[in-house]
PDB file of C-alpha atoms and ligand atoms in Angstrom:
ATOM      1  CA  UNK A  14       0.229 -26.139   4.823  1.00  0.00           C
ATOM      2  CA  UNK A  15       2.579 -23.692   5.864  1.00  0.00           C
ATOM      3  CA  UNK A  16       0.745 -19.613   5.510  1.00  0.00           C
ATOM      4  CA  UNK A  17       1.409 -17.825   2.686  1.00  0.00           C
ATOM      5  CA  UNK A  18       3.068 -14.986   2.485  1.00  0.00           C
ATOM      6  CA  UNK A  19       1.640 -11.113   2.930  1.00  0.00           C
ATOM      7  CA  UNK A  20       3.830  -8.142   0.515  1.00  0.00           C
ATOM      8  CA  UNK A  21       2.631  -4.702   0.331  1.00  0.00           C
ATOM      9  CA  UNK A  22       3.677  -1.844  -1.998  1.00  0.00           C
ATOM     10  CA  UNK A  23       3.420   1.696  -1.031  1.00  0.00           C
ATOM     11  CA  UNK A  24       4.520   5.131  -2.078  1.00  0.00           C
ATOM     12  CA  UNK A  25       2.912   8.491  -3.711  1.00  0.00           C
ATOM     13  CA  UNK A  26       1.657   9.324  -6.014  1.00  0.00           C
ATOM     14  CA  UNK A  27       2.050   8.152  -9.092  1.00  0.00           C
ATOM     15  CA  UNK A  28       5.317   5.934  -7.910  1.00  0.00           C
ATOM     16  CA  UNK A  29       4.057   3.515  -9.530  1.00  0.00           C
ATOM     17  CA  UNK A  30       3.139   0.165  -7.785  1.00  0.00           C
ATOM     18  CA  UNK A  31      -0.192  -0.317  -9.616  1.00  0.00           C
ATOM     19  CA  UNK A  32       2.827  -0.964 -12.695  1.00  0.00           C
ATOM     20  CA  UNK A  33       5.639  -3.016 -10.418  1.00  0.00           C
ATOM     21  CA  UNK A  34       2.321  -4.774  -9.107  1.00  0.00           C
ATOM     22  CA  UNK A  35       3.816  -7.200 -12.847  1.00  0.00           C
ATOM     23  CA  UNK A  36       6.351  -7.571 -11.357  1.00  0.00           C
ATOM     24  CA  UNK A  37       6.561  -8.848  -8.461  1.00  0.00           C
ATOM     25  CA  UNK A  38       3.063 -10.928  -9.466  1.00  0.00           C
ATOM     26  CA  UNK A  39       5.780 -12.242 -12.520  1.00  0.00           C
ATOM     27  CA  UNK A  40       8.366 -12.576  -9.404  1.00  0.00           C
ATOM     28  CA  UNK A  41       5.709 -15.340  -8.234  1.00  0.00           C
ATOM     29  CA  UNK A  42       4.245 -16.525 -10.559  1.00  0.00           C
ATOM     30  CA  UNK A  43       7.915 -17.977 -12.226  1.00  0.00           C
ATOM     31  CA  UNK A  44       8.689 -19.258  -8.667  1.00  0.00           C
ATOM     32  CA  UNK A  45       5.570 -21.054  -9.051  1.00  0.00           C
ATOM     33  CA  UNK A  46       4.035 -19.392  -5.544  1.00  0.00           C
ATOM     34  CA  UNK A  47       0.223 -19.827  -5.469  1.00  0.00           C
ATOM     35  CA  UNK A  48      -0.839 -15.713  -4.920  1.00  0.00           C
ATOM     36  CA  UNK A  49      -3.608 -13.422  -5.868  1.00  0.00           C
ATOM     37  CA  UNK A  50      -3.025  -9.502  -5.871  1.00  0.00           C
ATOM     38  CA  UNK A  51      -5.638  -7.341  -4.785  1.00  0.00           C
ATOM     39  CA  UNK A  52      -5.802  -2.673  -3.159  1.00  0.00           C
ATOM     40  CA  UNK A  53      -6.169  -1.134  -0.652  1.00  0.00           C
ATOM     41  CA  UNK A  54      -8.495   0.755  -0.255  1.00  0.00           C
ATOM     42  CA  UNK A  55     -11.009  -1.726  -2.268  1.00  0.00           C
ATOM     43  CA  UNK A  56      -9.709  -6.137  -2.548  1.00  0.00           C
ATOM     44  CA  UNK A  57     -13.543  -6.934  -2.261  1.00  0.00           C
ATOM     45  CA  UNK A  58     -16.989  -5.873  -3.071  1.00  0.00           C
ATOM     46  CA  UNK A  59     -17.964  -4.084   0.095  1.00  0.00           C
ATOM     47  CA  UNK A  60     -14.395  -2.319   0.357  1.00  0.00           C
ATOM     48  CA  UNK A  61     -14.794  -1.264  -3.101  1.00  0.00           C
ATOM     49  CA  UNK A  62     -17.974   0.209  -2.767  1.00  0.00           C
ATOM     50  CA  UNK A  63     -15.933   2.715   0.034  1.00  0.00           C
ATOM     51  CA  UNK A  64     -13.633   3.747  -1.682  1.00  0.00           C
ATOM     52  CA  UNK A  65     -15.713   4.667  -4.421  1.00  0.00           C
ATOM     53  CA  UNK A  66     -17.078   7.357  -1.115  1.00  0.00           C
ATOM     54  CA  UNK A  67     -13.502   7.859   0.317  1.00  0.00           C
ATOM     55  CA  UNK A  68     -11.859   9.240  -3.483  1.00  0.00           C
ATOM     56  CA  UNK A  69     -15.188  10.570  -5.005  1.00  0.00           C
ATOM     57  CA  UNK A  70     -15.256  15.284  -4.452  1.00  0.00           C
ATOM     58  CA  UNK A  71     -18.641  15.975  -3.057  1.00  0.00           C
ATOM     59  CA  UNK A  72     -18.055  20.162  -2.300  1.00  0.00           C
ATOM     60  CA  UNK A  73     -21.163  20.809  -0.561  1.00  0.00           C
ATOM     61  CA  UNK A  74     -19.582  17.870   1.942  1.00  0.00           C
ATOM     62  CA  UNK A  75     -16.214  17.827   2.635  1.00  0.00           C
ATOM     63  CA  UNK A  76     -15.264  14.715   4.763  1.00  0.00           C
ATOM     64  CA  UNK A  77     -14.155  15.165   7.262  1.00  0.00           C
ATOM     65  CA  UNK A  78     -10.417  12.789   8.527  1.00  0.00           C
ATOM     66  CA  UNK A  79     -12.572  10.877  11.113  1.00  0.00           C
ATOM     67  CA  UNK A  80     -14.509   9.797   8.263  1.00  0.00           C
ATOM     68  CA  UNK A  81     -11.569   9.021   6.053  1.00  0.00           C
ATOM     69  CA  UNK A  82      -9.710   6.752   8.869  1.00  0.00           C
ATOM     70  CA  UNK A  83     -12.686   5.860  10.048  1.00  0.00           C
ATOM     71  CA  UNK A  84     -13.398   4.460   5.771  1.00  0.00           C
ATOM     72  CA  UNK A  85     -10.405   3.411   5.480  1.00  0.00           C
ATOM     73  CA  UNK A  86     -10.567   0.608   8.161  1.00  0.00           C
ATOM     74  CA  UNK A  87     -13.871   0.108   7.523  1.00  0.00           C
ATOM     75  CA  UNK A  88     -12.524  -0.555   4.353  1.00  0.00           C
ATOM     76  CA  UNK A  89      -9.202  -2.834   5.589  1.00  0.00           C
ATOM     77  CA  UNK A  90     -11.958  -4.711   7.801  1.00  0.00           C
ATOM     78  CA  UNK A  91     -13.532  -6.180   4.983  1.00  0.00           C
ATOM     79  CA  UNK A  92     -10.602  -6.966   2.901  1.00  0.00           C
ATOM     80  CA  UNK A  93      -8.954  -8.862   5.269  1.00  0.00           C
ATOM     81  CA  UNK A  94     -11.205 -10.376   6.879  1.00  0.00           C
ATOM     82  CA  UNK A  95     -13.220 -12.041   3.605  1.00  0.00           C
ATOM     83  CA  UNK A  96      -9.281 -11.958   1.547  1.00  0.00           C
ATOM     84  CA  UNK A  97      -6.595 -11.972   2.735  1.00  0.00           C
ATOM     85  CA  UNK A  98      -6.861 -14.250   5.935  1.00  0.00           C
ATOM     86  CA  UNK A  99      -8.975 -16.420   3.746  1.00  0.00           C
ATOM     87  CA  UNK A 100      -5.960 -16.415   1.382  1.00  0.00           C
ATOM     88  CA  UNK A 101      -3.002 -16.797   3.998  1.00  0.00           C
ATOM     89  CA  UNK A 102      -4.479 -19.811   6.091  1.00  0.00           C
ATOM     90  CA  UNK A 103      -4.676 -21.481   2.388  1.00  0.00           C
ATOM     91  CA  UNK A 104      -0.587 -20.771   1.516  1.00  0.00           C
ATOM     92  CA  UNK A 105      -1.354 -18.588  -0.468  1.00  0.00           C
ATOM     93  CA  UNK A 106       0.429 -14.944  -0.990  1.00  0.00           C
ATOM     94  CA  UNK A 107      -0.772 -11.804  -0.581  1.00  0.00           C
ATOM     95  CA  UNK A 108      -0.237  -8.531  -3.237  1.00  0.00           C
ATOM     96  CA  UNK A 109      -1.096  -5.652  -2.125  1.00  0.00           C
ATOM     97  CA  UNK A 110      -1.124  -2.115  -3.691  1.00  0.00           C
ATOM     98  CA  UNK A 111      -1.272  -0.619  -0.371  1.00  0.00           C
ATOM     99  CA  UNK A 112      -1.915  -1.407   3.275  1.00  0.00           C
ATOM    100  CA  UNK A 113      -2.140   0.522   6.495  1.00  0.00           C
ATOM    101  CA  UNK A 114       1.471   2.601   6.449  1.00  0.00           C
ATOM    102  CA  UNK A 115      -0.912   3.584   3.735  1.00  0.00           C
ATOM    103  CA  UNK A 116      -3.332   4.941   6.800  1.00  0.00           C
ATOM    104  CA  UNK A 117      -0.035   5.880   9.091  1.00  0.00           C
ATOM    105  CA  UNK A 118       1.665   8.361   6.037  1.00  0.00           C
ATOM    106  CA  UNK A 119      -1.371   9.645   4.576  1.00  0.00           C
ATOM    107  CA  UNK A 120      -4.123  10.195   7.897  1.00  0.00           C
ATOM    108  CA  UNK A 121      -1.395   9.963  10.114  1.00  0.00           C
ATOM    109  CA  UNK A 122       1.208  12.514   8.193  1.00  0.00           C
ATOM    110  CA  UNK A 123      -0.948  14.062   5.816  1.00  0.00           C
ATOM    111  CA  UNK A 124      -3.206  14.467   7.917  1.00  0.00           C
ATOM    112  CA  UNK A 125      -2.042  14.749  11.246  1.00  0.00           C
ATOM    113  CA  UNK A 126      -3.908  12.117  12.831  1.00  0.00           C
ATOM    114  CA  UNK A 127      -2.498  10.570  15.480  1.00  0.00           C
ATOM    115  CA  UNK A 128      -0.904   7.464  15.746  1.00  0.00           C
ATOM    116  CA  UNK A 129      -0.903   6.287  18.566  1.00  0.00           C
ATOM    117  CA  UNK A 130      -4.733   6.592  16.817  1.00  0.00           C
ATOM    118  CA  UNK A 131      -4.470   4.872  14.172  1.00  0.00           C
ATOM    119  CA  UNK A 132      -2.128   1.818  15.727  1.00  0.00           C
ATOM    120  CA  UNK A 133      -4.957   1.363  18.336  1.00  0.00           C
ATOM    121  CA  UNK A 134      -7.886   0.830  15.335  1.00  0.00           C
ATOM    122  CA  UNK A 135      -4.616  -1.425  12.978  1.00  0.00           C
ATOM    123  CA  UNK A 136      -4.662  -3.697  16.164  1.00  0.00           C
ATOM    124  CA  UNK A 137      -8.140  -4.135  15.926  1.00  0.00           C
ATOM    125  CA  UNK A 138      -9.406  -4.386  12.442  1.00  0.00           C
ATOM    126  CA  UNK A 139      -5.841  -7.013  11.609  1.00  0.00           C
ATOM    127  CA  UNK A 140      -4.479  -7.597  15.683  1.00  0.00           C
ATOM    128  CA  UNK A 141      -0.363  -8.957  14.384  1.00  0.00           C
ATOM    129  CA  UNK A 142      -1.804  -9.654  10.620  1.00  0.00           C
ATOM    130  CA  UNK A 143       1.407  -6.952   9.426  1.00  0.00           C
ATOM    131  CA  UNK A 144       3.738  -7.563   6.361  1.00  0.00           C
ATOM    132  CA  UNK A 145       5.871  -9.406   5.812  1.00  0.00           C
ATOM    133  CA  UNK A 146       7.583  -7.356   3.451  1.00  0.00           C
ATOM    134  CA  UNK A 147       6.743  -3.643   2.156  1.00  0.00           C
ATOM    135  CA  UNK A 148       8.539  -2.308  -0.580  1.00  0.00           C
ATOM    136  CA  UNK A 149       9.264   1.488  -0.192  1.00  0.00           C
ATOM    137  CA  UNK A 150       8.750   3.508  -3.674  1.00  0.00           C
ATOM    138  CA  UNK A 151       9.957   6.544  -3.708  1.00  0.00           C
ATOM    139  CA  UNK A 152       9.801   9.433  -5.722  1.00  0.00           C
ATOM    140  CA  UNK A 153      10.677  13.683  -5.109  1.00  0.00           C
ATOM    141  CA  UNK A 154       6.412  14.261  -4.534  1.00  0.00           C
ATOM    142  CA  UNK A 155       6.797  16.705  -7.744  1.00  0.00           C
ATOM    143  CA  UNK A 156       7.490  13.901 -10.420  1.00  0.00           C
ATOM    144  CA  UNK A 157       4.821  11.257  -9.195  1.00  0.00           C
ATOM    145  CA  UNK A 158       1.721  13.882  -9.392  1.00  0.00           C
ATOM    146  CA  UNK A 159       3.368  15.099 -12.731  1.00  0.00           C
ATOM    147  CA  UNK A 160       3.003  10.864 -13.572  1.00  0.00           C
ATOM    148  CA  UNK A 161      -0.150  10.832 -11.324  1.00  0.00           C
ATOM    149  CA  UNK A 162      -1.889  14.199 -13.325  1.00  0.00           C
ATOM    150  CA  UNK A 163      -0.999  12.409 -17.513  1.00  0.00           C
ATOM    151  CA  UNK A 164      -3.958   9.922 -15.849  1.00  0.00           C
ATOM    152  CA  UNK A 165      -6.361  12.489 -16.297  1.00  0.00           C
ATOM    153  CA  UNK A 166      -9.014  13.633 -13.667  1.00  0.00           C
ATOM    154  CA  UNK A 167      -7.722  14.051 -10.088  1.00  0.00           C
ATOM    155  CA  UNK A 168      -9.292  11.982  -7.330  1.00  0.00           C
ATOM    156  CA  UNK A 169     -10.104  13.654  -3.567  1.00  0.00           C
ATOM    157  CA  UNK A 170      -6.801  12.786  -2.199  1.00  0.00           C
ATOM    158  CA  UNK A 171      -4.913  13.486  -6.007  1.00  0.00           C
ATOM    159  CA  UNK A 172      -5.782  17.372  -4.930  1.00  0.00           C
ATOM    160  CA  UNK A 173      -4.085  17.627  -2.264  1.00  0.00           C
ATOM    161  CA  UNK A 174      -1.982  20.255  -1.763  1.00  0.00           C
ATOM    162  CA  UNK A 175       2.619  19.470  -2.038  1.00  0.00           C
ATOM    163  CA  UNK A 176       3.347  19.769   1.625  1.00  0.00           C
ATOM    164  CA  UNK A 177       0.217  17.353   2.579  1.00  0.00           C
ATOM    165  CA  UNK A 178       2.595  15.148  -0.102  1.00  0.00           C
ATOM    166  CA  UNK A 179       5.815  16.257   1.817  1.00  0.00           C
ATOM    167  CA  UNK A 180       4.713  15.247   4.682  1.00  0.00           C
ATOM    168  CA  UNK A 181       3.204  11.164   3.195  1.00  0.00           C
ATOM    169  CA  UNK A 182       6.390  10.782   1.738  1.00  0.00           C
ATOM    170  CA  UNK A 183       8.234  12.306   5.272  1.00  0.00           C
ATOM    171  CA  UNK A 184       5.766   9.575   6.921  1.00  0.00           C
ATOM    172  CA  UNK A 185       6.677   6.725   4.783  1.00  0.00           C
ATOM    173  CA  UNK A 186      10.683   7.627   4.906  1.00  0.00           C
ATOM    174  CA  UNK A 187      10.656   7.366   8.897  1.00  0.00           C
ATOM    175  CA  UNK A 188       8.515   4.398   8.969  1.00  0.00           C
ATOM    176  CA  UNK A 189      10.434   2.480   6.956  1.00  0.00           C
ATOM    177  CA  UNK A 190      13.337   3.676   8.527  1.00  0.00           C
ATOM    178  CA  UNK A 191      12.008   2.491  11.471  1.00  0.00           C
ATOM    179  CA  UNK A 192      10.701  -0.864  10.419  1.00  0.00           C
ATOM    180  CA  UNK A 193      13.635  -1.894   8.030  1.00  0.00           C
ATOM    181  CA  UNK A 194      14.149  -6.114   8.311  1.00  0.00           C
ATOM    182  CA  UNK A 195      10.455  -5.299   7.273  1.00  0.00           C
ATOM    183  CA  UNK A 196      10.708  -2.300   4.428  1.00  0.00           C
ATOM    184  CA  UNK A 197      12.876  -1.919   2.155  1.00  0.00           C
ATOM    185  CA  UNK A 198      13.072   1.370   0.126  1.00  0.00           C
ATOM    186  CA  UNK A 199      13.244   1.643  -4.079  1.00  0.00           C
ATOM    187  CA  UNK A 200      14.841   4.504  -6.058  1.00  0.00           C
ATOM    188  CA  UNK A 201      11.594   5.420  -8.529  1.00  0.00           C
ATOM    189  CA  UNK A 202      12.502   8.057 -10.147  1.00  0.00           C
ATOM    190  CA  UNK A 203      14.281   5.722 -12.681  1.00  0.00           C
ATOM    191  CA  UNK A 204      12.795   3.959 -15.343  1.00  0.00           C
ATOM    192  CA  UNK A 205      10.534   1.308 -15.296  1.00  0.00           C
ATOM    193  CA  UNK A 206      12.865  -1.454 -16.020  1.00  0.00           C
ATOM    194  CA  UNK A 207      15.560  -0.280 -13.338  1.00  0.00           C
ATOM    195  CA  UNK A 208      12.982  -0.285 -10.611  1.00  0.00           C
ATOM    196  CA  UNK A 209      11.710  -3.238 -11.793  1.00  0.00           C
ATOM    197  CA  UNK A 210      14.704  -4.669 -11.966  1.00  0.00           C
ATOM    198  CA  UNK A 211      15.488  -3.297  -7.882  1.00  0.00           C
ATOM    199  CA  UNK A 212      12.465  -6.041  -6.669  1.00  0.00           C
ATOM    200  CA  UNK A 213      13.748  -8.576  -8.713  1.00  0.00           C
ATOM    201  CA  UNK A 214      17.223  -7.829  -6.027  1.00  0.00           C
ATOM    202  CA  UNK A 215      15.136  -7.812  -2.848  1.00  0.00           C
ATOM    203  CA  UNK A 216      12.240 -10.814  -3.492  1.00  0.00           C
ATOM    204  CA  UNK A 217      15.418 -13.366  -5.102  1.00  0.00           C
ATOM    205  CA  UNK A 218      16.061 -13.975  -1.453  1.00  0.00           C
ATOM    206  CA  UNK A 219      12.768 -13.226  -0.139  1.00  0.00           C
ATOM    207  CA  UNK A 220      11.744 -16.236  -2.008  1.00  0.00           C
ATOM    208  CA  UNK A 221      15.505 -17.650  -0.652  1.00  0.00           C
ATOM    209  CA  UNK A 222      14.238 -17.671   2.600  1.00  0.00           C
ATOM    210  CA  UNK A 223      10.409 -18.732   2.573  1.00  0.00           C
ATOM    211  CA  UNK A 224      11.059 -21.583   0.740  1.00  0.00           C
ATOM    212  CA  UNK A 225      13.832 -22.686   3.570  1.00  0.00           C
ATOM    213  CA  UNK A 226      10.835 -21.861   5.839  1.00  0.00           C
ATOM    214  CA  UNK A 227       8.374 -23.624   5.318  1.00  0.00           C
TER     215      UNK A 227
HETATM  216  N1  T5A B 311      -5.102   6.327   0.888  1.00  0.00           N
HETATM  217  C1  T5A B 311      -5.101   4.836   0.854  1.00  0.00           C
HETATM  218  C2  T5A B 311      -5.246   6.786   1.573  1.00  0.00           C
HETATM  219  O1  T5A B 311      -5.381   8.462   2.387  1.00  0.00           O
HETATM  220  N2  T5A B 311      -5.112   6.292   2.622  1.00  0.00           N
HETATM  221  C3  T5A B 311      -5.289   4.663   3.313  1.00  0.00           C
HETATM  222  O2  T5A B 311      -4.755   3.895   3.636  1.00  0.00           O
HETATM  223  C4  T5A B 311      -4.539   4.193   1.823  1.00  0.00           C
HETATM  224  C5  T5A B 311      -5.200   2.750   1.441  1.00  0.00           C
HETATM  225  C6  T5A B 311      -5.453   5.740  -3.402  1.00  0.00           C
HETATM  226  C7  T5A B 311      -5.592   6.517  -2.430  1.00  0.00           C
HETATM  227  O3  T5A B 311      -6.724   6.381  -1.617  1.00  0.00           O
HETATM  228  C8  T5A B 311      -4.990   7.276  -0.070  1.00  0.00           C
HETATM  229  C9  T5A B 311      -3.886   7.381  -1.379  1.00  0.00           C
HETATM  230  C10 T5A B 311      -3.840   7.220  -2.331  1.00  0.00           C
HETATM  231  O4  T5A B 311      -4.220   8.550  -2.993  1.00  0.00           O
HETATM  232  P1  T5A B 311      -4.495   4.262  -4.595  1.00  0.00           P
HETATM  233  O5  T5A B 311      -5.166   4.576  -6.702  1.00  0.00           O
HETATM  234  O6  T5A B 311      -4.476   3.086  -5.041  1.00  0.00           O
HETATM  235  O7  T5A B 311      -5.525   5.754  -4.499  1.00  0.00           O
HETATM  236  O8  T5A B 311      -3.191   5.147  -5.545  1.00  0.00           O
HETATM  237  P2  T5A B 311      -1.896   6.578  -6.451  1.00  0.00           P
HETATM  238  O9  T5A B 311      -0.954   6.803  -6.006  1.00  0.00           O
HETATM  239  O10 T5A B 311      -3.411   7.247  -6.538  1.00  0.00           O
HETATM  240  O11 T5A B 311      -2.404   5.406  -7.157  1.00  0.00           O
HETATM  241  P3  T5A B 311      -1.634   5.501  -8.710  1.00  0.00           P
HETATM  242  O12 T5A B 311      -2.051   5.368  -9.765  1.00  0.00           O
HETATM  243  O13 T5A B 311      -1.395   7.237  -9.360  1.00  0.00           O
HETATM  244  O14 T5A B 311       0.431   5.355  -8.264  1.00  0.00           O
HETATM  245  P4  T5A B 311       0.561   3.827  -8.695  1.00  0.00           P
HETATM  246  O15 T5A B 311       0.186   2.663  -8.841  1.00  0.00           O
HETATM  247  O16 T5A B 311       1.748   4.299  -8.317  1.00  0.00           O
HETATM  248  O17 T5A B 311       1.779   4.634  -9.758  1.00  0.00           O
HETATM  249  P5  T5A B 311       1.157   3.712 -11.963  1.00  0.00           P
HETATM  250  O18 T5A B 311       1.757   2.474 -12.010  1.00  0.00           O
HETATM  251  O19 T5A B 311       0.005   3.861 -12.072  1.00  0.00           O
HETATM  252  O20 T5A B 311       2.230   5.519 -12.622  1.00  0.00           O
HETATM  253  C11 T5A B 311       1.435   5.982 -11.963  1.00  0.00           C
HETATM  254  C12 T5A B 311       1.378   6.805 -14.561  1.00  0.00           C
HETATM  255  O21 T5A B 311       2.947   6.442 -13.697  1.00  0.00           O
HETATM  256  C13 T5A B 311       3.519   6.056 -15.443  1.00  0.00           C
HETATM  257  C14 T5A B 311       3.029   4.662 -15.651  1.00  0.00           C
HETATM  258  O22 T5A B 311       2.434   3.942 -16.404  1.00  0.00           O
HETATM  259  C15 T5A B 311       1.647   5.533 -15.421  1.00  0.00           C
HETATM  260  O23 T5A B 311       1.010   6.485 -16.299  1.00  0.00           O
HETATM  261  N3  T5A B 311       5.082   5.301 -14.675  1.00  0.00           N
HETATM  262  C16 T5A B 311       6.503   5.635 -14.504  1.00  0.00           C
HETATM  263  N4  T5A B 311       7.043   6.193 -15.477  1.00  0.00           N
HETATM  264  C17 T5A B 311       7.916   6.736 -15.772  1.00  0.00           C
HETATM  265  N5  T5A B 311       9.065   6.231 -15.263  1.00  0.00           N
HETATM  266  C18 T5A B 311       8.645   4.860 -14.592  1.00  0.00           C
HETATM  267  N6  T5A B 311       9.167   3.989 -13.537  1.00  0.00           N
HETATM  268  C19 T5A B 311       7.901   4.544 -13.791  1.00  0.00           C
HETATM  269  N7  T5A B 311       6.486   3.742 -13.376  1.00  0.00           N
HETATM  270  C20 T5A B 311       5.060   4.215 -13.758  1.00  0.00           C
END
């Protein structure tokens, strides 16, 4: 049986990942591809519990950058072992809201943790289980934060500074530039419909190539 394909959506706060995950899901459904949707941090019961730790603010004991990085990978280890790998092995496609590229952008670019350390953790936790396709929804930081703010209270990471999110954006764009075969960058400042149309354009040849290779 052919291994499933692994697709991730990435981007800064409020970029529209959750919204556009539905577009990708609709494309896969129309193509008759078996798939699951999931997210990081999270995706399994234990990983969702770790997400709770990561996103809740506690001013009495601020989270150390090292703790944050290790918790991201602790959640990812559960997710990869119990959800992502079993699905891919069963021929099911995995559509995931964020993965290790987010760690490179947020903990690497945003927090300034050494990329070599992040890459070593990634190699340990998920080996060569990297996405086959990553769509980066890119938009100016202020626009994304405005959109996210309309949704309500900010979580711990959303309380970061504008500079932090500018570094995250730059780190994402650098990663996309360094891996052009895997990344597609989409201008996410346009309407939901325009962004959805771009995603459909990206997925058409990807689905065709997957059919040819299987
Ligand atoms: N994190 C995560 C790390 O630091 N390291 C890691 O390794 C990982 C995996 C997770 C947090 O953890 C951090 C990153 C995050 O800070 P999250 O919930 O996954 O949190 O991520 P968020 O970015 O916070 O998710 P958001 O829900 O804020 O962003 P989305 O999913 O990109 O945006 P979405 O689709 O919910 O849209 C936000 C709002 O904008 C509207 C939507 O209707 C919604 O109201 N919208 C648009 N408005 C106008 N035009 C468009 N084109 C729009 N598209 C959506």
